[in-house]
Short mmCIF file of N, CA, C and O in Angstrom, two decimals:
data_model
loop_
_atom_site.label_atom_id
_atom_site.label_comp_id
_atom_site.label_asym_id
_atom_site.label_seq_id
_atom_site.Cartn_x
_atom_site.Cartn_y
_atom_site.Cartn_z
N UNK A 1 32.82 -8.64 13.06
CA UNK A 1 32.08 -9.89 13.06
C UNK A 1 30.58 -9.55 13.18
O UNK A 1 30.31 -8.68 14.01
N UNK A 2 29.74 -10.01 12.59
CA UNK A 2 27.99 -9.78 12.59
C UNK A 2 27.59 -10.84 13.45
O UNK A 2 27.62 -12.06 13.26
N UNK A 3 27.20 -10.17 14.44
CA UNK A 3 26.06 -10.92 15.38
C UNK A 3 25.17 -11.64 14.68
O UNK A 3 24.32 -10.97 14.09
N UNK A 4 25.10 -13.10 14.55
CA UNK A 4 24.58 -13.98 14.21
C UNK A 4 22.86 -13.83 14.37
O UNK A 4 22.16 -14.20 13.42
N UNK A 5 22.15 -13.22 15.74
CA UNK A 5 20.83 -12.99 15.76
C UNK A 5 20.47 -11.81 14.62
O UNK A 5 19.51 -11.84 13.84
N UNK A 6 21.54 -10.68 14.73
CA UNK A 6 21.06 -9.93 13.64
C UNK A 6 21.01 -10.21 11.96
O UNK A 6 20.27 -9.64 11.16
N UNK A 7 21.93 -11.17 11.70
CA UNK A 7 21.92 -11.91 10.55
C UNK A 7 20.21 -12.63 10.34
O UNK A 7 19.43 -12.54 9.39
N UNK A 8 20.11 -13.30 11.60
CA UNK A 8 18.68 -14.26 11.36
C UNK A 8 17.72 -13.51 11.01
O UNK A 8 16.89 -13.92 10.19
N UNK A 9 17.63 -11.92 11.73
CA UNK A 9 16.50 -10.92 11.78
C UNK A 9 16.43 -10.41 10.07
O UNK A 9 15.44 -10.13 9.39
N UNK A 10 17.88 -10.41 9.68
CA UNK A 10 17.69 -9.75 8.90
C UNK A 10 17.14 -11.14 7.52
O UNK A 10 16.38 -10.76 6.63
N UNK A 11 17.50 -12.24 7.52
CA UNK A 11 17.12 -13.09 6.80
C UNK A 11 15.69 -13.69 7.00
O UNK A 11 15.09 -14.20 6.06
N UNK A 12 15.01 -13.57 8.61
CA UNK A 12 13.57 -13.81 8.59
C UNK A 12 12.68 -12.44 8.11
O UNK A 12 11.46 -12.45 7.90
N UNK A 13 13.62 -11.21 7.99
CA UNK A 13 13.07 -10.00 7.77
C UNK A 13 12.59 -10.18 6.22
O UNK A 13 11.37 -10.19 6.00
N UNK A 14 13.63 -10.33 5.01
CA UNK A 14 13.86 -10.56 3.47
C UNK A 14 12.84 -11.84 3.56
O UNK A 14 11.78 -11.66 2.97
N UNK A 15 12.97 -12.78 4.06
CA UNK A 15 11.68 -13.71 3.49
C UNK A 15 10.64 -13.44 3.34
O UNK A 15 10.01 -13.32 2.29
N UNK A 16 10.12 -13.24 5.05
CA UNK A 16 8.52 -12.12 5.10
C UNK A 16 8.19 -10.86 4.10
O UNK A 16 7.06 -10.48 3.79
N UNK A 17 9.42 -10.30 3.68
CA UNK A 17 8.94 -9.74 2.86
C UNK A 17 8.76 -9.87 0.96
O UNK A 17 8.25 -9.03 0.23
N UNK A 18 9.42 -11.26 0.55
CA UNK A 18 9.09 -12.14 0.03
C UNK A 18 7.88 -12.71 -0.38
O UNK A 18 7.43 -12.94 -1.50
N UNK A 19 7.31 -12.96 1.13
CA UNK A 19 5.88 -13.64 0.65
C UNK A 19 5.27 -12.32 0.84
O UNK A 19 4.38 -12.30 0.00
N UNK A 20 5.25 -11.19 1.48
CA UNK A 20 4.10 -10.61 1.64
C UNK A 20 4.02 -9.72 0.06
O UNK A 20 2.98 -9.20 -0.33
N UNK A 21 5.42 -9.67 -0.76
CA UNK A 21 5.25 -9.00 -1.78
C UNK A 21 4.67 -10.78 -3.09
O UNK A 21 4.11 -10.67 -4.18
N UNK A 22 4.94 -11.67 -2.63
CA UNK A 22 3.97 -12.86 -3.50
C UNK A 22 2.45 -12.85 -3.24
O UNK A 22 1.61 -13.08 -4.12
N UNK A 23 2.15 -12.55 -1.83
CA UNK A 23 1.11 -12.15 -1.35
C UNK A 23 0.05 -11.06 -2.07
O UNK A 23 -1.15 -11.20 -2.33
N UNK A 24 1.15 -9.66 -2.33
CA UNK A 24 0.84 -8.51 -2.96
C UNK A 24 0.08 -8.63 -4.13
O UNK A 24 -0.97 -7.99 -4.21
N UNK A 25 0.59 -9.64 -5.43
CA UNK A 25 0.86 -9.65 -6.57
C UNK A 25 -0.12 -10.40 -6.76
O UNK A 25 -0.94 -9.99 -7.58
N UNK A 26 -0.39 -11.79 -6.07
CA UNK A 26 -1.42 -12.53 -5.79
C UNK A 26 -2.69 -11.54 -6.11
O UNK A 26 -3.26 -11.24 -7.16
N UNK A 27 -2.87 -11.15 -4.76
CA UNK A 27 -4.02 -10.39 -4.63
C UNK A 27 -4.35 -9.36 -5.58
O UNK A 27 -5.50 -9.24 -5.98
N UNK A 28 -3.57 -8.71 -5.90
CA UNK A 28 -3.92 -7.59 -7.12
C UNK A 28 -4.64 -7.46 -8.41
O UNK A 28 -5.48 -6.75 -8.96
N UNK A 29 -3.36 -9.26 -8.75
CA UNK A 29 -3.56 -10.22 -9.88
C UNK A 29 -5.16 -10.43 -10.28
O UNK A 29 -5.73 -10.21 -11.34
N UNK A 30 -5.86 -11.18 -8.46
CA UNK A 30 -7.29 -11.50 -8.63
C UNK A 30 -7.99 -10.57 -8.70
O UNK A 30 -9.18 -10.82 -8.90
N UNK A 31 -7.47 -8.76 -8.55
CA UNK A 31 -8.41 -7.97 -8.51
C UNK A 31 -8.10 -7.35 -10.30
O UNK A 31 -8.71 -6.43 -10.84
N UNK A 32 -7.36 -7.91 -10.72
CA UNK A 32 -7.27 -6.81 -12.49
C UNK A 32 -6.28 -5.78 -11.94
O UNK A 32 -6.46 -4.71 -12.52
N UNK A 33 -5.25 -5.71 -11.01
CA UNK A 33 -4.79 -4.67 -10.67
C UNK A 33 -3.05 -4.95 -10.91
O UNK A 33 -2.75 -6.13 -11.04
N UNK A 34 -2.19 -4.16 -10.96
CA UNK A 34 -1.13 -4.36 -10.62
C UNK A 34 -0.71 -4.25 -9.31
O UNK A 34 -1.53 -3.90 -8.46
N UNK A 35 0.61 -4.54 -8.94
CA UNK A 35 0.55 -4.06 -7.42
C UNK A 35 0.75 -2.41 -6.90
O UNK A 35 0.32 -2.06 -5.80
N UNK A 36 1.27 -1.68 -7.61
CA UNK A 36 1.38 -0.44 -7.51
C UNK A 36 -0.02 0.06 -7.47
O UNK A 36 -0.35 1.06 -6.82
N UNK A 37 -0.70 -0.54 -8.06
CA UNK A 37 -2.09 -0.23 -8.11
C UNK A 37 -3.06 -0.55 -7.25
O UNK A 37 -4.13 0.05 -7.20
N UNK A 38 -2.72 -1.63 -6.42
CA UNK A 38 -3.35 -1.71 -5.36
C UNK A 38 -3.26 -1.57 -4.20
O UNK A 38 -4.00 -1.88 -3.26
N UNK A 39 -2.02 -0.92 -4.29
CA UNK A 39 -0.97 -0.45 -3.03
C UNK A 39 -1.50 0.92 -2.72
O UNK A 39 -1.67 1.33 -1.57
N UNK A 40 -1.79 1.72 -3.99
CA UNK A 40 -2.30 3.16 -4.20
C UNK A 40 -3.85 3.24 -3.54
O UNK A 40 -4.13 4.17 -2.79
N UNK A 41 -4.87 2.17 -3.90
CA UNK A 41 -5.96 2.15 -3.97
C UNK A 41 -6.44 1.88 -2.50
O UNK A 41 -7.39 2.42 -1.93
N UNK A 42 -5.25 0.59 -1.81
CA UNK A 42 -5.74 0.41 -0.75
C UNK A 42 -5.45 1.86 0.54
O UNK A 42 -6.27 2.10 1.42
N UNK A 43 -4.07 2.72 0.37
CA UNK A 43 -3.90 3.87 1.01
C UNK A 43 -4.48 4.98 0.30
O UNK A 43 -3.89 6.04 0.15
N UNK A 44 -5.95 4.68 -0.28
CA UNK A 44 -6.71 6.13 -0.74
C UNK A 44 -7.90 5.66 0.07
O UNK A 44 -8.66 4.86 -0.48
N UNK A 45 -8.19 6.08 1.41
CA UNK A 45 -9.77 5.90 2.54
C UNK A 45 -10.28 7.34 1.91
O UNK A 45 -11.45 7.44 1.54
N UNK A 46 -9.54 8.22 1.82
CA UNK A 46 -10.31 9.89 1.13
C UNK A 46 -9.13 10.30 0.33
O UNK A 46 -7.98 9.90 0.17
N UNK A 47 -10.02 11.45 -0.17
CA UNK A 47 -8.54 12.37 -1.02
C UNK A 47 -7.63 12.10 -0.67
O UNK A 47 -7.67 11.84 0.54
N UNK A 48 -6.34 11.97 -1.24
CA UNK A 48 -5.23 12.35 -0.61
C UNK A 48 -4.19 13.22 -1.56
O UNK A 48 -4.18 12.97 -2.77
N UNK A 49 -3.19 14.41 -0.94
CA UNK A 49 -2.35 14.37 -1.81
C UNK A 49 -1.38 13.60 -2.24
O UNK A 49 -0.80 12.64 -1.72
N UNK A 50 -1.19 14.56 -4.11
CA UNK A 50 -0.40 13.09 -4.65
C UNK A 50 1.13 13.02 -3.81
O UNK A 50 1.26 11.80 -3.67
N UNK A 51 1.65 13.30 -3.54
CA UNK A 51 3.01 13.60 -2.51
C UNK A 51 2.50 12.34 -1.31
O UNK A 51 2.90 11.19 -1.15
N UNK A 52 1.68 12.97 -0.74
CA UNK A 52 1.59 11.89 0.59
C UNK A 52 1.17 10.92 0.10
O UNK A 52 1.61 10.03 0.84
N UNK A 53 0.40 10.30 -0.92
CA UNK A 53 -0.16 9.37 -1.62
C UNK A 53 1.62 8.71 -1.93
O UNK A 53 1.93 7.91 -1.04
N UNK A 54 2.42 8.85 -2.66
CA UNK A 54 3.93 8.84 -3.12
C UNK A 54 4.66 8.25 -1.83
O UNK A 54 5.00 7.07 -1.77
N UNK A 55 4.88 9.26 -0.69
CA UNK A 55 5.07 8.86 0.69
C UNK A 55 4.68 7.56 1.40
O UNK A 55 5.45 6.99 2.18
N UNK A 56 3.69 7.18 1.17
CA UNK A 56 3.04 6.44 2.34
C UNK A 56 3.02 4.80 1.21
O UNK A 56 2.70 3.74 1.75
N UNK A 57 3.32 4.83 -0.01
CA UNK A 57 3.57 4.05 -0.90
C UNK A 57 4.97 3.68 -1.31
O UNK A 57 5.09 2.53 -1.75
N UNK A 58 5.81 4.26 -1.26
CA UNK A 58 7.02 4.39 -1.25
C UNK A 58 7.43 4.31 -2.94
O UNK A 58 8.45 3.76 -3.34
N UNK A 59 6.33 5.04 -3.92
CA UNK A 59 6.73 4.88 -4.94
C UNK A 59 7.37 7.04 -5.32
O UNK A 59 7.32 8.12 -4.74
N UNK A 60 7.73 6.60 -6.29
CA UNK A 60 8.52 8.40 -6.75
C UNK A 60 7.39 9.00 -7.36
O UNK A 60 6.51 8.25 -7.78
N UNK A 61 7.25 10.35 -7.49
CA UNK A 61 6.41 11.10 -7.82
C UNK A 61 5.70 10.85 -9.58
O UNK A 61 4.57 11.04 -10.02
N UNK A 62 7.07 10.32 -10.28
CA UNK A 62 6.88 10.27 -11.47
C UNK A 62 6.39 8.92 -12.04
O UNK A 62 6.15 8.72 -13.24
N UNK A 63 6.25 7.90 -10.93
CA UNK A 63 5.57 6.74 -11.20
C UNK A 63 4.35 6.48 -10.52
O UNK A 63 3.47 5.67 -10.79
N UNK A 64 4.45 7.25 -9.65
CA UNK A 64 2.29 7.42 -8.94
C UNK A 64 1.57 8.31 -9.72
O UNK A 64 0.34 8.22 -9.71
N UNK A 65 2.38 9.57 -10.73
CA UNK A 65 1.62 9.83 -11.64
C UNK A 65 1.45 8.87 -12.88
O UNK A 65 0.54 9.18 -13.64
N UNK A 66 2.12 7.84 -13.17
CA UNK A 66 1.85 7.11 -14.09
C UNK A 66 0.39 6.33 -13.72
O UNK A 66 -0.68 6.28 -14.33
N UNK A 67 0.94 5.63 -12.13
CA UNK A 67 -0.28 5.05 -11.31
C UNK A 67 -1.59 5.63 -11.64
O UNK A 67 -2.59 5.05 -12.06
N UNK A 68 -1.42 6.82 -11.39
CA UNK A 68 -3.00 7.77 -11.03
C UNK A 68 -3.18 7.83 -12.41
O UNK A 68 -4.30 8.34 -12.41
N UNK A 69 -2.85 7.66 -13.83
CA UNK A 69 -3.13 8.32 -15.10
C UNK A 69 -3.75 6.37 -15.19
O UNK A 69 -4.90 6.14 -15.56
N UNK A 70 -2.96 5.40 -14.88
CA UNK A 70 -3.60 3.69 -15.04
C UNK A 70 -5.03 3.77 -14.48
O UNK A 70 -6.02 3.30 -15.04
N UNK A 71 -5.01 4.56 -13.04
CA UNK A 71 -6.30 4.14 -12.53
C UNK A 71 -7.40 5.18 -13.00
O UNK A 71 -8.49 4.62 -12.97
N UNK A 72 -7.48 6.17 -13.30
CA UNK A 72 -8.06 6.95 -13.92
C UNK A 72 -8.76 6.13 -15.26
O UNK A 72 -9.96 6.07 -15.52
N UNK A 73 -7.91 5.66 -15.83
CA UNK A 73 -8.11 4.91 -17.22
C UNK A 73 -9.45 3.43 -16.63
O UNK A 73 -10.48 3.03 -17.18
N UNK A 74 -8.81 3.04 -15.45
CA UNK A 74 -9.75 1.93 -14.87
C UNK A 74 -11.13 2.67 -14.61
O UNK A 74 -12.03 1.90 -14.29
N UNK A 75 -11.46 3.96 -14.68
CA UNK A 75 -12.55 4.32 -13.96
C UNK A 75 -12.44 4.25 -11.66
O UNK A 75 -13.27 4.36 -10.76
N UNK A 76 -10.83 4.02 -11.74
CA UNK A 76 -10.91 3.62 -10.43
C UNK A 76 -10.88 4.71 -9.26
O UNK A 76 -11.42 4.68 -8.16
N UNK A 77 -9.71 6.10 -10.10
CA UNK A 77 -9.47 7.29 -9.24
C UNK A 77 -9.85 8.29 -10.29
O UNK A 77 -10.11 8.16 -11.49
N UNK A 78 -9.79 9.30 -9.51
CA UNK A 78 -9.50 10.82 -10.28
C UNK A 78 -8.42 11.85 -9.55
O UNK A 78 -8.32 11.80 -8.33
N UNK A 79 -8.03 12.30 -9.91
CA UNK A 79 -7.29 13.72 -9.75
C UNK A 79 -7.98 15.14 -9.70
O UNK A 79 -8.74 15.53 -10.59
N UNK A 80 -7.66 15.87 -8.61
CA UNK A 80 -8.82 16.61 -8.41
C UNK A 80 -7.80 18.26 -7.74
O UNK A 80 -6.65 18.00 -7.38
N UNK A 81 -8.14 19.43 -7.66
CA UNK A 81 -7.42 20.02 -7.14
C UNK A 81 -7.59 20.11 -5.50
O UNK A 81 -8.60 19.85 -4.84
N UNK A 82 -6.26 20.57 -5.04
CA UNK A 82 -6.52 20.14 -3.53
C UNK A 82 -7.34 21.62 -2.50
O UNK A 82 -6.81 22.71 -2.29
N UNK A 83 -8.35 21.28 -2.14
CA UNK A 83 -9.17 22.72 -1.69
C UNK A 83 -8.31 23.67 -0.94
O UNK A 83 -8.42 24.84 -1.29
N UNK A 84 -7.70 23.47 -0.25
CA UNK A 84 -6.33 24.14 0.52
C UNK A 84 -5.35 24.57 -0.40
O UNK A 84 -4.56 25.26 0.25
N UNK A 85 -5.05 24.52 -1.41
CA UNK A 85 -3.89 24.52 -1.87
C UNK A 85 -3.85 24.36 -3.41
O UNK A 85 -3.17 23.44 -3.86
N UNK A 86 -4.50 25.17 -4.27
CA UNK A 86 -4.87 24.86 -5.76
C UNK A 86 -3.96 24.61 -6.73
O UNK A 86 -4.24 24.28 -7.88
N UNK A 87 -2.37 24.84 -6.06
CA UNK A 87 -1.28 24.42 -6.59
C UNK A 87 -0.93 22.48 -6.74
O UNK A 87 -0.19 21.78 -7.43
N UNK A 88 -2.13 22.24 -5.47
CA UNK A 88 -1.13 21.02 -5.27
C UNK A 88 -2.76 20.02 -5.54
O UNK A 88 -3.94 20.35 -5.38
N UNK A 89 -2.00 18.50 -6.12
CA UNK A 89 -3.46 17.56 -6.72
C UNK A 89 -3.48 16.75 -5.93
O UNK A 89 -2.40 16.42 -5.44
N UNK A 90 -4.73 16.10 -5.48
CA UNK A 90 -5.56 15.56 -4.86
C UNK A 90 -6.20 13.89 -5.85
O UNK A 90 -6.97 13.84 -6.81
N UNK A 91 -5.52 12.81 -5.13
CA UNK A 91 -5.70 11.86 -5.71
C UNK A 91 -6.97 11.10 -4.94
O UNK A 91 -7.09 10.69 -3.78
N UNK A 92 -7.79 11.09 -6.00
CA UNK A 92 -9.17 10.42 -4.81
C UNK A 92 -10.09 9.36 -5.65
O UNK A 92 -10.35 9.72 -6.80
N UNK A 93 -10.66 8.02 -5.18
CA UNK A 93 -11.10 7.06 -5.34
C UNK A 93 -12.56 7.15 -6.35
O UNK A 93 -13.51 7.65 -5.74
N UNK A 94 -12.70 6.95 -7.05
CA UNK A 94 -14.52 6.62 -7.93
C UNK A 94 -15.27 6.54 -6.79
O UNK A 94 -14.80 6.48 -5.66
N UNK A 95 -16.61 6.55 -7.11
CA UNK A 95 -17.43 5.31 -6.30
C UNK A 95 -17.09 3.64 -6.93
O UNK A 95 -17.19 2.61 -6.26
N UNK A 96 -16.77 3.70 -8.08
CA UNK A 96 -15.93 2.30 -8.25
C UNK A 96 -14.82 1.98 -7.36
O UNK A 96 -14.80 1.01 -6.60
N UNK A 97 -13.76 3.00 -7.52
CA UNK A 97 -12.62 2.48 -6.80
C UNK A 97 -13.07 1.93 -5.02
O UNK A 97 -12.78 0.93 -4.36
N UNK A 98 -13.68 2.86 -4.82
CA UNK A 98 -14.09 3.11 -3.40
C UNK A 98 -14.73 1.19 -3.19
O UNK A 98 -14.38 0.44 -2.28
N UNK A 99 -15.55 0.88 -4.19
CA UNK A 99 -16.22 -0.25 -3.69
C UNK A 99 -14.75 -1.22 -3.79
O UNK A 99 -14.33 -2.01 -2.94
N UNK A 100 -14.21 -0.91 -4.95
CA UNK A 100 -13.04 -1.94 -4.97
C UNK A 100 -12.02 -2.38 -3.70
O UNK A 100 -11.57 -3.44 -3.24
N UNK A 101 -11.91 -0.88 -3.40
CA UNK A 101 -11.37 -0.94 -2.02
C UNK A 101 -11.64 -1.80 -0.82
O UNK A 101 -10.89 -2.48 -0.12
N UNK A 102 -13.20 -1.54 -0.80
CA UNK A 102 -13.69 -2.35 0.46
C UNK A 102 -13.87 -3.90 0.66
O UNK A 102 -14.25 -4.55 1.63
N UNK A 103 -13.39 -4.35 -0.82
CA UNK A 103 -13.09 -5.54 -0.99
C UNK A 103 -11.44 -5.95 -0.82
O UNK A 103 -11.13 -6.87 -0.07
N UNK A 104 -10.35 -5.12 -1.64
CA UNK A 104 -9.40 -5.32 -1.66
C UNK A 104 -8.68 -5.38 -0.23
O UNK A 104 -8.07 -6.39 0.10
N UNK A 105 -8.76 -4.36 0.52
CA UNK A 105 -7.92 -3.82 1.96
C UNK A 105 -8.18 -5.55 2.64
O UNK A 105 -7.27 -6.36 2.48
N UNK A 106 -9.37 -5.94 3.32
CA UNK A 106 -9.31 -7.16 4.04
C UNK A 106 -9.00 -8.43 3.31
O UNK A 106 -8.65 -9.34 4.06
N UNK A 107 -9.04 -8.77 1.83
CA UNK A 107 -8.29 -9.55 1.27
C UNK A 107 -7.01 -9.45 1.76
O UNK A 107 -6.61 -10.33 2.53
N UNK A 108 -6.19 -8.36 1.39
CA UNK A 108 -5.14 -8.24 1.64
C UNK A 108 -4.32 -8.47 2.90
O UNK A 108 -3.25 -9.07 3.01
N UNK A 109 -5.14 -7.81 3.95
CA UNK A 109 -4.81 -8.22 5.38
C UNK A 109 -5.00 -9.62 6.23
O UNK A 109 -4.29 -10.21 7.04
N UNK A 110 -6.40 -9.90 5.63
CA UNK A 110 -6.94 -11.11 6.29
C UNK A 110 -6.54 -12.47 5.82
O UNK A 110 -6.79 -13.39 6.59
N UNK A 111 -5.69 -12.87 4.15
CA UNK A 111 -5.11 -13.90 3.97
C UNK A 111 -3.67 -13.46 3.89
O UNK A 111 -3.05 -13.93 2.93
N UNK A 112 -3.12 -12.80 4.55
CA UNK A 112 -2.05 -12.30 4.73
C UNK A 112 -0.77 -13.78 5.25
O UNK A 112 -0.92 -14.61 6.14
N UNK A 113 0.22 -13.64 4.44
CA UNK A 113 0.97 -15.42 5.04
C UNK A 113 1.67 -15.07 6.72
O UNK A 113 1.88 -15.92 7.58
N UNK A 114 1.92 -13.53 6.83
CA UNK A 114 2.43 -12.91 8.04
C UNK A 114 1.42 -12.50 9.13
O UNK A 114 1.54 -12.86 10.30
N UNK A 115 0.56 -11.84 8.73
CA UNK A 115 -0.76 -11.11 9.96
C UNK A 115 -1.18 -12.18 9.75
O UNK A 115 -0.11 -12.52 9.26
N UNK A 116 -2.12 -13.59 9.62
CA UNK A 116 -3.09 -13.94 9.84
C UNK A 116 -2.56 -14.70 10.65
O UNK A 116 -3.37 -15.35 11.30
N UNK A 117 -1.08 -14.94 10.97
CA UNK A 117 -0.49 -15.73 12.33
C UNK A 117 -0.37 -15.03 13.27
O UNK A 117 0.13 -15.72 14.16
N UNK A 118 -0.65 -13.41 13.81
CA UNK A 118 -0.30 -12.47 15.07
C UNK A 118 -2.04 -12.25 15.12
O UNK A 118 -2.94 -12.08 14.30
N UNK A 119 -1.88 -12.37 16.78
CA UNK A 119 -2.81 -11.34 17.61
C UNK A 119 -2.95 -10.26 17.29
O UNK A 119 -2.28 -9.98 16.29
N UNK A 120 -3.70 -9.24 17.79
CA UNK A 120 -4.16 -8.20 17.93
C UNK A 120 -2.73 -7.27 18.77
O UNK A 120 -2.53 -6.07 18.56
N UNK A 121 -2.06 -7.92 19.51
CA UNK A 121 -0.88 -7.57 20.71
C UNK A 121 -0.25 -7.70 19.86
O UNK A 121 0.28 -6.64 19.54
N UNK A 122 0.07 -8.65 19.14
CA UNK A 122 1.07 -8.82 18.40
C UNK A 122 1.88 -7.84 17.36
O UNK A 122 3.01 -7.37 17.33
N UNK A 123 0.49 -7.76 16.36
CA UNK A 123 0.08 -7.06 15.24
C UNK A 123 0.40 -5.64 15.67
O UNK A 123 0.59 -5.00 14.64
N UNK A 124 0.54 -4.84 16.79
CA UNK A 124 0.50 -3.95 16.94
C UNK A 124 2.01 -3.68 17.33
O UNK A 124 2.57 -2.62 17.05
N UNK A 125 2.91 -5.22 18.30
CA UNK A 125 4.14 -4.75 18.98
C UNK A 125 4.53 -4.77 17.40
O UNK A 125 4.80 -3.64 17.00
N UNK A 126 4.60 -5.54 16.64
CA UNK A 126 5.58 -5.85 15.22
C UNK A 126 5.11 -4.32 14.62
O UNK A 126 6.17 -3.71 14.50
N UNK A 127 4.23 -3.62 14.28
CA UNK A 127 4.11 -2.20 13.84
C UNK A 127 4.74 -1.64 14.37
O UNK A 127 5.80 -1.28 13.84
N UNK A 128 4.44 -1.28 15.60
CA UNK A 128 5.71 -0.54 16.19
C UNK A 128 7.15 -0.58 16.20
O UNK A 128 7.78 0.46 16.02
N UNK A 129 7.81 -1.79 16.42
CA UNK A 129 9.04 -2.06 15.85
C UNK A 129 9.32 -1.52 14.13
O UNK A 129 9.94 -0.50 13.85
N UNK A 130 8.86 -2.25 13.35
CA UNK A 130 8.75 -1.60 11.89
C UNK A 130 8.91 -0.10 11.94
O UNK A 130 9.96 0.42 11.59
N UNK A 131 7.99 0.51 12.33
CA UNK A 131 8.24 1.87 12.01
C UNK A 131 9.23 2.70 13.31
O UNK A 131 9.09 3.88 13.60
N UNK A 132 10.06 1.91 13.87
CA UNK A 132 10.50 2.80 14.43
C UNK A 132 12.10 2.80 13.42
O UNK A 132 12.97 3.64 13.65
#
């Protein structure tokens, strides 16, 4: 038998993430972006590798290189080799992308249909839960 609270969690869980991916698409939409693309753009603050870039996006290796070859084309990123490691590439922002960024990230957070209803306490207990 399924515990009825975990049913609710899991059905207020699928909504929220509902709007926050209508949310996503929204916002991207107004920037010329797709969402993969702005998902990429907003987790590039510096270089990153393309692997952890992949990781922290939750897209596969063979579709963040598609990503990085779209935004490249935008003038938004480049691909670069990684100074540590000349085997491995380094996905990093324009000074275009970079400005795009500093517009996109608080769009994203600040009309958010989920964060713009939590505190600061809040915002932080619900992270923690999430990633555990």
């Amino acid at each position: 038998m399924t515990d009825p609270t975990r049913l609710d969690c899991f059905d207020a869980l699928l909504g929220a993430t509902l709007q926050m991916r209508r949310h996503l698409e929204t916002v991207a939409d107004s920037f010329g972006l797709t969402p993969p693309q702005a998902r990429v753009i907003a987790n590039l603050p510096e270089p990153v590798r393309m692997q952890a870039v992949a990781d922290a996006t939750g897209c596969e290796p063979s579709h963040l290189t598609a990503i990085a070859s779209s935004l490249e084309d935008l003038g938004l990123a480049r691909r670069e080799t990684d100074p540590s490691d000349r085997r491995a590439r380094r996905l990093a922002l324009t000074p275009k992308g970079e400005a795009l960024r500093v517009e996109l990230v608080p769009t994203l957070v600040q009309n958010s249909p989920i964060l713009t209803h939590l505190d600061d306490a809040e915002a932080a207990t619900l992270l923690d839960l999430l990633r555990r």
